[in-house]
């Protein structure tokens, strides 16, 4: 019989955090500052220095993170990383305390989230999937949208931590539902951004002044977050990453694999994957997703103005 | 030598209006109420009754509308209609006064707008293309976005009329530039809506609760006007027209023809045209554009819940 999860509480609840990338580091920082005793681990120790100075404790591997934590967060790159860190030989699940709560915030496979939740239950632990949207800015400013999947009591127990990280925190259902909702989010973004890039490419080719076009189209029925936020960067030839192309490629792969598993055809998403795959192949894997403009321009032999 | 266009002014400037459909009728009404003496014509006279009661005068054909007007507006269906009404044997251009101003607000072909402007100039008249975005609600509430193409003096002269019809009124350049900007607008809408429908279809198939998913995704990086406004209608199975599928099909045809003329490949827009074409072929030409959900669901053998 699995012990019921205990409500997370600053001062009392001990946190473990694995993965201190561009998202994980600022997110973990919010919990440290909120007063949670925190052990951290990440592949490159240098990325932990600021958190260690702020009071976090270093752990040599995921098992050491888990050994003394009530709640263990993972914020990693790929589903394979999540599998290794959570289910692997020196992983979290083999080392965690009875009643511990595992929270994977990586955008990962819904089926893996279901498997982790099942194996956690078998080990007397609890697992929640809680991927986020909002990018590095949302992570720094604690304004993320967090899409949560898991048993109601486990989600309720970790809610105080999530509230320190985001602003829109919604339980989408049982294990894997958070991941599914995140894939919906990425599906929306992918096609919207195709529209943004093709619209701007058409405008450029037609000889229109791009900022003037944005003035007409951004606030009406054609408007979107992608257009308002990435449109001006595309116009300026700024393809620096807010969100990496290679991460979107990963997310679209997962979404399409899940869709295939559910016997669902998504032609727009299929096209998006091919276009982003081409963009990555052209050397833009570590650019921002708005660099799709370059692949679409190249398709018609156009040098996008301002691009390197 | 063409006379310079005169600034439109209520009480003095005589207006002609051709085309009183779901957009044209409320738009013309704003000008009548603003105090412009107005002659109207449309294919079905019954549609003019309310305007005639409000003080507009009936004209038997486009030539009669034009004969005594300083500014002639057209708000029609297809580019072929615009060609017939403006350039045809009993059309506006053959009958209008020297110095008259023609304003086509139909979403039509940029190349036709250029041709009309050239022939207007040859006849001592002026022409402006000024398609709109904002739908029937925007038309009724005078909150349209109006994308304007034409010579600077002609656009300036008609500006007082446009300001009675819309809120975002931007000159995009010379003749045809308004039409080009509108096609950018439709390109944005088409792919965004594919994302919206595929995202909701994925969510449905994954067993998520759709309103709960919208809560997580609508206000962040995946957000758009289409998602916020049409997402809830799709979830409710409401496919009543805000904007007709058959009109979007027409707009996408024009955009892709123009793109081809400019030697521009737009794969997302190409896919959108095929999907909307399928939707129209399935009997949904007179439904709202959000009915794309039905065609995408049908592709995977899914009956969308709530749909007729």
XYZ file of C-alpha atoms in Angstrom:
616
model
C 0.000 0.000 0.000
C 1.442 3.295 -1.143
C 1.589 6.054 1.477
C -0.492 9.097 0.556
C 1.616 11.975 -0.785
C 2.242 14.793 1.670
C 1.495 18.388 0.818
C 4.686 20.174 -0.190
C 5.635 22.925 2.242
C 8.650 25.298 2.295
C 10.985 24.676 5.234
C 9.785 21.099 5.746
C 9.601 19.475 2.306
C 12.976 18.492 0.819
C 13.291 19.023 -2.908
C 15.535 17.290 -5.437
C 16.081 18.856 -8.863
C 17.757 17.204 -11.853
C 18.449 19.196 -15.012
C 19.640 22.804 -14.839
C 19.406 23.972 -18.434
C 17.968 27.255 -19.699
C 14.567 26.287 -18.209
C 15.538 24.122 -15.231
C 18.004 26.513 -13.598
C 15.650 29.483 -13.118
C 12.761 27.172 -12.162
C 14.827 25.442 -9.487
C 15.946 28.874 -8.276
C 12.336 29.835 -7.499
C 11.977 26.793 -5.223
C 15.289 27.452 -3.445
C 14.257 31.058 -2.824
C 10.803 29.912 -1.671
C 12.556 28.099 1.181
C 12.624 24.488 0.027
C 15.803 22.648 1.071
C 17.101 21.571 -2.312
C 19.588 19.027 -3.672
C 20.561 19.483 -7.315
C 22.283 17.514 -10.030
C 22.942 18.253 -13.683
C 25.377 16.937 -16.294
C 27.599 20.047 -16.233
C 28.306 21.027 -12.628
C 29.208 24.605 -13.586
C 25.529 25.200 -14.390
C 24.714 24.571 -10.717
C 27.111 27.134 -9.218
C 24.637 29.991 -8.836
C 22.128 27.676 -7.156
C 24.766 26.239 -4.830
C 25.669 29.790 -3.788
C 21.982 30.432 -3.175
C 21.889 27.509 -0.733
C 21.252 24.378 -2.805
C 23.288 21.237 -2.104
C 25.160 19.309 -4.834
C 24.413 15.634 -5.399
C 26.683 13.384 -7.452
C 23.967 11.513 -9.324
C 20.176 11.174 -9.651
C 20.120 8.443 -7.000
C 21.790 10.741 -4.470
C 19.303 13.490 -5.338
C 16.438 11.092 -4.700
C 17.750 9.435 -1.537
C 16.826 12.311 0.768
C 14.115 14.144 -1.156
C 10.353 14.207 -0.683
C 9.747 15.621 -4.164
C 12.099 15.035 -7.111
C 11.815 17.253 -10.173
C 13.303 16.386 -13.557
C 13.684 18.953 -16.355
C 15.722 17.227 -19.086
C 16.135 17.173 -22.845
C 14.818 14.006 -24.435
C 12.480 11.189 -23.397
C 15.549 8.914 -23.432
C 17.147 11.161 -20.786
C 14.007 10.941 -18.665
C 13.971 7.141 -18.967
C 17.640 6.904 -17.939
C 17.431 9.408 -15.062
C 14.149 8.161 -13.616
C 14.083 4.442 -14.440
C 17.806 3.703 -15.074
C 20.172 1.678 -12.818
C 21.318 4.659 -10.729
C 18.047 6.455 -11.324
C 15.543 8.267 -9.144
C 12.969 5.533 -8.770
C 15.424 2.926 -7.440
C 16.666 5.309 -4.736
C 13.678 7.372 -3.649
C 11.910 7.183 -0.300
C 8.527 5.503 0.175
C 5.819 8.049 -0.516
C 8.171 10.216 -2.577
C 6.752 12.306 -5.408
C 8.396 12.388 -8.854
C 7.553 15.357 -11.075
C 8.813 15.243 -14.661
C 8.580 18.684 -16.259
C 10.396 17.676 -19.464
C 8.267 17.686 -22.614
C 8.285 13.942 -23.136
C 6.234 10.952 -24.273
C 2.779 10.476 -22.730
C 3.349 6.711 -22.816
C 6.586 7.121 -20.822
C 4.743 9.256 -18.277
C 2.167 6.463 -17.910
C 4.955 3.886 -17.485
C 6.744 5.992 -14.855
C 3.499 6.508 -12.932
C 2.815 2.750 -12.965
C 6.331 1.826 -11.839
C 6.313 4.552 -9.180
C 3.108 3.124 -7.774
C 4.693 -0.358 -7.713
C 7.611 1.143 -5.719
C 5.394 2.937 -3.222
C 6.020 6.347 -4.795
C 3.918 8.810 -6.823
C 4.569 10.388 -10.220
C 3.226 13.462 -11.965
C 3.947 14.739 -15.487
C 4.026 18.526 -15.653
C 5.505 19.932 -18.868
C 5.475 23.683 -19.303
C 4.984 26.383 -21.909
C 6.322 29.927 -21.754
C 9.998 29.637 -22.645
C 13.018 30.914 -20.749
C 11.310 34.235 -20.033
C 8.317 32.461 -18.499
C 10.687 30.291 -16.460
C 12.636 33.287 -15.136
C 9.507 35.284 -14.322
C 7.574 32.300 -12.886
C 4.839 32.861 -15.463
C 4.802 29.397 -17.035
C 1.710 27.531 -18.126
C 2.038 24.115 -16.474
C 0.028 21.205 -17.872
C -0.303 18.523 -15.242
C -1.133 14.818 -15.460
C -1.383 12.419 -12.534
C -3.530 11.151 -9.691
C -5.521 13.896 -7.990
C -3.844 13.513 -4.594
C -0.343 13.570 -6.079
C -1.117 16.665 -8.144
C -2.630 18.412 -5.122
C 0.430 17.570 -3.007
C 2.898 19.143 -5.433
C 0.713 22.153 -6.236
C 2.491 24.563 -3.803
C 5.749 23.958 -5.700
C 4.120 24.397 -9.108
C 2.542 27.637 -7.953
C 6.052 28.971 -7.332
C 6.925 28.269 -10.985
C 3.932 29.255 -13.061
C 0.723 31.193 -13.361
C -1.594 28.914 -15.343
C -1.490 25.508 -13.673
C -4.149 23.090 -14.868
C -4.581 19.380 -14.150
C -5.449 17.801 -17.477
C -6.197 14.289 -16.195
C -4.364 11.141 -15.113
C -0.747 10.160 -15.887
C 0.344 11.329 -19.356
C -2.448 13.909 -19.708
C -0.030 16.762 -19.021
C 2.216 15.513 -21.829
C -0.736 15.156 -24.185
C -1.825 18.744 -23.460
C 1.723 19.971 -24.113
C 1.727 18.188 -27.467
C -1.541 19.972 -28.285
C 0.284 23.217 -27.450
C 3.172 22.345 -29.798
C 0.773 21.290 -32.563
C -0.844 24.724 -32.340
C 2.493 26.515 -32.379
C 3.909 24.570 -35.332
C 1.157 25.384 -37.830
C 0.679 28.922 -36.569
C 4.351 29.621 -37.196
C 4.130 28.207 -40.718
C 1.390 30.760 -41.349
C 3.486 33.568 -39.858
C 6.542 32.743 -41.967
C 4.620 32.183 -45.198
C 2.602 35.359 -44.671
C 5.762 37.414 -44.181
C 7.447 35.705 -47.122
C 4.487 36.526 -49.363
C 4.535 40.128 -48.107
C 8.264 40.435 -48.791
C 7.937 38.991 -52.295
C 4.980 41.282 -53.038
C 7.149 44.271 -52.170
C 5.177 45.321 -49.100
C 6.774 47.046 -46.128
C 6.793 44.350 -43.463
C 6.287 46.476 -40.312
C 3.376 48.179 -42.080
C 1.839 44.807 -42.893
C 2.188 43.706 -39.262
C 0.312 46.875 -38.291
C -2.657 45.737 -40.381
C -2.754 42.035 -39.552
C -1.378 41.511 -36.028
C -4.332 42.645 -33.953
C -7.223 41.042 -35.853
C -8.409 37.592 -36.886
C -4.923 36.740 -38.183
C -3.298 37.625 -34.876
C -1.383 35.202 -32.665
C 1.251 35.150 -29.947
C 3.682 33.797 -32.536
C 2.979 36.690 -34.923
C 3.179 39.395 -32.258
C 6.314 38.015 -30.598
C 8.285 36.367 -33.412
C 7.010 38.409 -36.391
C 9.076 41.503 -35.484
C 12.179 39.319 -34.894
C 11.764 37.700 -38.310
C 11.394 41.131 -39.905
C 14.591 42.241 -38.111
C 16.472 39.100 -39.235
C 16.878 38.046 -35.594
C 16.910 34.265 -35.360
C 18.427 33.942 -31.869
C 16.768 31.151 -29.903
C 13.829 31.718 -27.596
C 12.929 28.101 -28.248
C 15.393 25.850 -30.096
C 14.479 24.343 -33.466
C 15.885 20.980 -32.316
C 13.522 20.939 -29.354
C 10.499 21.620 -31.527
C 11.656 18.882 -33.915
C 11.742 16.503 -30.939
C 8.270 17.578 -29.784
C 6.781 17.172 -33.267
C 8.307 13.705 -33.557
C 6.694 12.705 -30.256
C 3.340 14.243 -31.221
C 3.266 12.473 -34.576
C 4.336 9.140 -33.065
C 1.569 9.464 -30.474
C -0.910 10.448 -33.178
C 0.076 7.398 -35.223
C -0.367 5.215 -32.142
C -3.871 6.718 -31.764
C -4.564 6.145 -35.506
C -4.837 9.856 -36.179
C -3.740 11.630 -39.372
C -2.547 15.232 -38.870
C -1.455 16.566 -42.277
C -0.522 20.046 -41.027
C 1.646 18.646 -38.269
C 3.250 16.228 -40.710
C 4.169 19.114 -42.997
C 5.478 21.119 -40.041
C 7.758 18.266 -39.030
C 9.203 18.032 -42.531
C 9.821 21.769 -42.733
C 11.481 21.949 -39.318
C 13.487 18.845 -40.173
C 14.723 20.638 -43.296
C 15.542 23.713 -41.226
C 17.604 21.617 -38.804
C 19.330 19.892 -41.731
C 20.273 23.320 -43.104
C 22.254 23.997 -39.941
C 19.643 25.844 -37.868
C 19.002 23.258 -35.120
C 20.259 25.666 -32.440
C 18.487 28.733 -33.825
C 15.075 29.889 -32.636
C 11.927 28.402 -34.170
C 11.329 31.643 -36.099
C 14.287 30.611 -38.308
C 11.688 28.598 -40.233
C 11.573 31.791 -42.283
C 15.016 30.928 -43.680
C 14.050 27.433 -44.821
C 10.859 28.700 -46.464
C 12.696 31.566 -48.176
C 15.427 29.192 -49.393
C 12.744 26.934 -50.894
C 12.028 29.697 -53.431
C 15.666 30.811 -53.749
C 15.159 33.934 -51.662
C 17.802 35.359 -49.323
C 15.864 36.646 -46.352
C 16.984 40.227 -45.707
C 19.055 40.701 -42.564
C 19.747 36.978 -42.117
C 23.336 35.840 -41.637
C -4.700 65.496 -67.016
C -6.594 63.852 -64.186
C -8.201 66.219 -61.666
C -6.873 65.767 -58.125
C -9.267 63.805 -55.902
C -11.318 65.876 -53.467
C -11.401 65.119 -49.764
C -14.587 63.213 -48.939
C -16.905 65.165 -46.673
C -20.359 64.309 -45.256
C -23.150 66.506 -46.624
C -21.140 67.466 -49.723
C -19.581 64.272 -51.103
C -21.988 61.952 -52.945
C -21.412 58.257 -52.356
C -22.284 55.285 -54.522
C -22.301 51.784 -53.042
C -22.556 48.504 -54.964
C -22.883 45.203 -53.136
C -25.062 44.903 -50.017
C -24.179 41.476 -48.675
C -23.434 40.538 -45.077
C -20.454 42.925 -45.107
C -21.535 45.605 -47.573
C -24.934 46.415 -46.051
C -23.736 47.408 -42.560
C -20.692 49.207 -44.012
C -22.836 51.282 -46.356
C -25.168 51.988 -43.444
C -22.347 53.700 -41.541
C -21.780 56.104 -44.442
C -25.480 56.883 -44.822
C -25.728 57.624 -41.103
C -22.549 59.721 -41.279
C -24.425 62.051 -43.622
C -23.163 61.062 -47.047
C -25.830 61.264 -49.757
C -25.774 57.685 -51.015
C -26.986 55.804 -54.094
C -27.016 52.026 -53.792
C -27.298 49.014 -56.057
C -27.120 45.293 -55.380
C -28.295 42.144 -57.203
C -31.212 41.494 -54.847
C -33.112 44.737 -54.263
C -34.697 43.430 -51.033
C -31.285 43.659 -49.395
C -31.328 47.434 -49.927
C -34.677 48.115 -48.238
C -33.307 49.045 -44.802
C -30.821 51.446 -46.393
C -33.476 53.006 -48.610
C -35.593 53.621 -45.510
C -32.532 55.209 -43.875
C -32.297 57.681 -46.762
C -30.268 55.987 -49.486
C -31.432 56.223 -53.108
C -31.882 53.146 -55.349
C -29.982 52.960 -58.651
C -30.893 50.462 -61.379
C -27.353 49.457 -62.298
C -23.689 50.183 -61.532
C -23.578 52.849 -64.256
C -26.466 54.739 -62.621
C -24.721 54.498 -59.243
C -21.592 55.974 -60.760
C -23.178 58.714 -62.849
C -23.782 61.092 -59.943
C -21.271 59.907 -57.334
C -17.970 61.393 -56.230
C -16.862 58.161 -54.561
C -18.048 54.710 -55.665
C -17.565 51.750 -53.326
C -17.760 48.113 -54.423
C -18.079 45.218 -51.961
C -18.702 42.117 -54.060
C -18.028 38.388 -54.059
C -15.511 37.329 -56.667
C -12.841 39.077 -58.752
C -15.015 38.273 -61.807
C -17.833 40.296 -60.201
C -15.460 43.215 -59.623
C -14.288 43.065 -63.240
C -17.871 43.071 -64.541
C -19.180 45.793 -62.216
C -16.208 48.148 -62.550
C -14.859 47.501 -66.055
C -17.896 45.896 -67.772
C -20.129 47.463 -70.495
C -22.592 49.082 -68.052
C -19.947 49.348 -65.375
C -18.764 52.040 -63.034
C -15.725 53.210 -64.948
C -17.599 53.925 -68.178
C -20.152 56.100 -66.367
C -18.290 57.892 -63.596
C -17.528 61.591 -63.401
C -14.068 63.067 -64.068
C -12.112 63.037 -60.825
C -14.317 60.311 -59.332
C -12.821 57.909 -56.830
C -13.415 54.130 -57.074
C -12.877 52.127 -53.899
C -13.011 48.331 -54.198
C -13.335 46.738 -50.767
C -13.842 43.202 -52.115
C -11.014 40.758 -51.363
C -9.837 40.381 -54.939
C -6.797 39.973 -57.151
C -3.911 42.434 -56.717
C -3.344 42.347 -60.472
C -6.992 43.338 -61.089
C -6.584 46.215 -58.623
C -3.539 47.395 -60.593
C -5.484 47.129 -63.861
C -8.445 49.077 -62.470
C -6.148 51.811 -61.143
C -4.426 52.100 -64.543
C -7.705 52.264 -66.477
C -9.199 54.696 -63.965
C -6.242 56.999 -64.492
C -6.715 56.750 -68.271
C -10.362 57.817 -67.760
C -9.520 60.754 -65.497
C -10.638 58.922 -62.370
C -8.848 57.457 -59.319
C -8.955 53.958 -57.847
C -8.111 52.533 -54.447
C -8.169 48.907 -53.271
C -9.266 48.580 -49.657
C -10.137 45.018 -48.580
C -11.055 44.470 -44.956
C -10.658 42.005 -42.130
C -12.921 41.672 -39.126
C -15.978 39.813 -40.391
C -19.648 40.721 -40.114
C -19.208 41.758 -36.468
C -16.364 44.128 -37.389
C -18.500 45.514 -40.224
C -21.506 46.149 -37.973
C -19.416 47.705 -35.210
C -17.179 49.741 -37.584
C -14.130 48.008 -36.157
C -12.681 46.630 -39.397
C -9.017 46.488 -40.266
C -8.794 48.113 -43.699
C -5.735 47.437 -45.857
C -5.397 50.161 -48.456
C -3.541 50.338 -51.748
C -3.428 53.302 -54.101
C -1.870 56.679 -54.845
C -1.296 58.747 -51.717
C -3.656 61.576 -52.693
C -6.479 59.191 -53.577
C -6.084 57.292 -50.312
C -6.028 60.547 -48.340
C -9.167 61.774 -50.123
C -11.213 58.702 -49.192
C -9.839 58.416 -45.648
C -12.824 60.180 -43.955
C -15.123 57.477 -45.392
C -12.834 54.618 -44.354
C -12.607 56.031 -40.842
C -16.371 55.624 -40.589
C -15.978 51.898 -41.343
C -12.943 50.687 -39.462
C -10.458 51.205 -36.692
C -7.131 50.030 -38.125
C -6.723 51.730 -41.489
C -3.273 51.409 -43.008
C -2.024 52.367 -46.463
C 0.129 49.457 -47.593
C 1.460 51.044 -50.785
C 0.371 51.691 -54.362
C -2.459 49.992 -56.300
C -2.834 46.313 -55.346
C -0.906 46.649 -52.073
C -4.121 46.534 -50.054
C -5.073 43.275 -51.759
C -1.603 41.837 -51.165
C -1.812 42.685 -47.450
C -5.238 41.045 -47.245
C -3.810 37.889 -48.805
C -1.071 37.926 -46.140
C -3.890 38.107 -43.590
C -5.660 35.086 -45.114
C -2.391 33.131 -45.335
C -1.916 33.661 -41.613
C -5.486 32.626 -40.820
C -5.426 29.468 -42.947
C -2.429 27.810 -41.296
C -3.322 29.021 -37.818
C -6.720 27.373 -38.149
C -5.151 24.102 -39.278
C -3.156 24.153 -36.043
C -6.276 24.907 -34.003
C -8.270 22.061 -35.557
C -5.454 19.512 -35.424
C -4.626 20.460 -31.828
C -8.236 19.963 -30.758
C -8.480 16.731 -32.744
C -5.369 15.378 -31.034
C -6.760 16.428 -27.641
C -10.077 14.721 -28.357
C -8.412 11.502 -29.495
C -6.110 11.544 -26.444
C -9.176 11.641 -24.223
C -8.514 15.101 -22.796
C -11.291 17.439 -21.717
C -11.312 20.097 -24.427
C -12.324 23.178 -22.386
C -9.619 22.231 -19.860
C -7.040 22.016 -22.642
C -8.085 25.438 -23.949
C -7.512 26.789 -20.438
C -3.867 25.649 -20.604
C -3.002 26.609 -24.170
C -5.106 29.614 -25.206
C -3.275 32.380 -23.373
C 0.368 31.445 -24.034
C 2.697 30.909 -26.973
C 0.087 28.723 -28.698
C -2.570 31.410 -28.446
C -4.270 33.090 -31.378
C -7.439 34.958 -32.283
C -8.571 31.863 -34.146
C -8.064 29.645 -31.082
C -9.750 32.056 -28.657
C -12.690 32.815 -30.916
C -13.260 29.631 -32.927
C -11.834 27.043 -30.487
C -14.833 27.214 -28.142
C -17.241 27.020 -31.120
C -15.470 23.900 -32.406
C -15.647 22.349 -28.942
C -19.368 23.135 -28.851
C -19.923 21.649 -32.325
C -21.009 25.070 -33.606
C -20.059 25.435 -37.276
C -22.323 28.365 -38.129
C -20.589 30.825 -40.436
C -18.697 33.849 -39.161
C -16.658 33.610 -42.361
C -17.791 31.234 -45.130
C -15.584 28.322 -46.178
C -16.272 29.166 -49.839
C -14.908 32.678 -49.357
C -11.707 31.403 -47.777
C -11.351 28.891 -50.621
C -11.594 31.811 -53.048
C -9.022 33.844 -51.100
C -6.561 30.945 -50.929
C -6.919 30.369 -54.651
C -6.064 34.021 -55.319
C -3.145 33.962 -52.862
C -1.656 30.820 -54.400
C -2.140 32.113 -57.948
C -0.394 35.357 -56.986
C 2.370 33.412 -55.230
C 2.879 31.292 -58.346
C 3.033 34.458 -60.447
C 5.735 35.741 -58.072
C 7.555 32.348 -58.243
C 6.966 31.638 -54.580
C 6.333 28.194 -53.056
C 4.101 28.214 -49.964
C 3.670 24.601 -48.840
C 1.501 25.401 -45.822
C -0.867 27.501 -47.882
C -0.974 24.782 -50.536
C -2.012 22.237 -47.932
C -4.582 24.642 -46.495
C -6.160 25.091 -49.908
C -6.468 21.338 -50.389
C -8.013 20.820 -46.960
C -10.530 23.631 -47.404
C -11.285 22.365 -50.894
C -12.042 18.954 -49.381
C -14.219 20.611 -46.754
C -16.212 22.430 -49.441
C -16.511 19.212 -51.453
C -17.946 17.502 -48.369
C -20.850 19.958 -48.401
C -19.554 22.591 -46.000
C -18.997 25.506 -48.413
C -21.564 27.620 -46.559
C -20.403 26.678 -43.057
C -17.913 28.718 -41.067
C -14.186 28.189 -41.551
C -13.988 26.371 -38.183
C -15.811 23.480 -39.900
C -12.331 22.437 -41.039
C -12.535 20.378 -37.849
C -15.078 18.117 -39.580
C -12.890 17.416 -42.616
C -9.860 16.675 -40.457
C -11.855 14.415 -38.131
C -13.372 12.605 -41.097
C -9.874 11.965 -42.466
C -9.269 9.634 -39.514
C -12.823 8.268 -39.445
C -13.822 10.306 -36.397
C -17.306 11.728 -35.849
C -16.704 15.074 -34.207
C -18.912 15.252 -31.088
C -21.797 17.688 -31.324
C -21.526 18.095 -35.098
C -24.669 17.685 -37.156
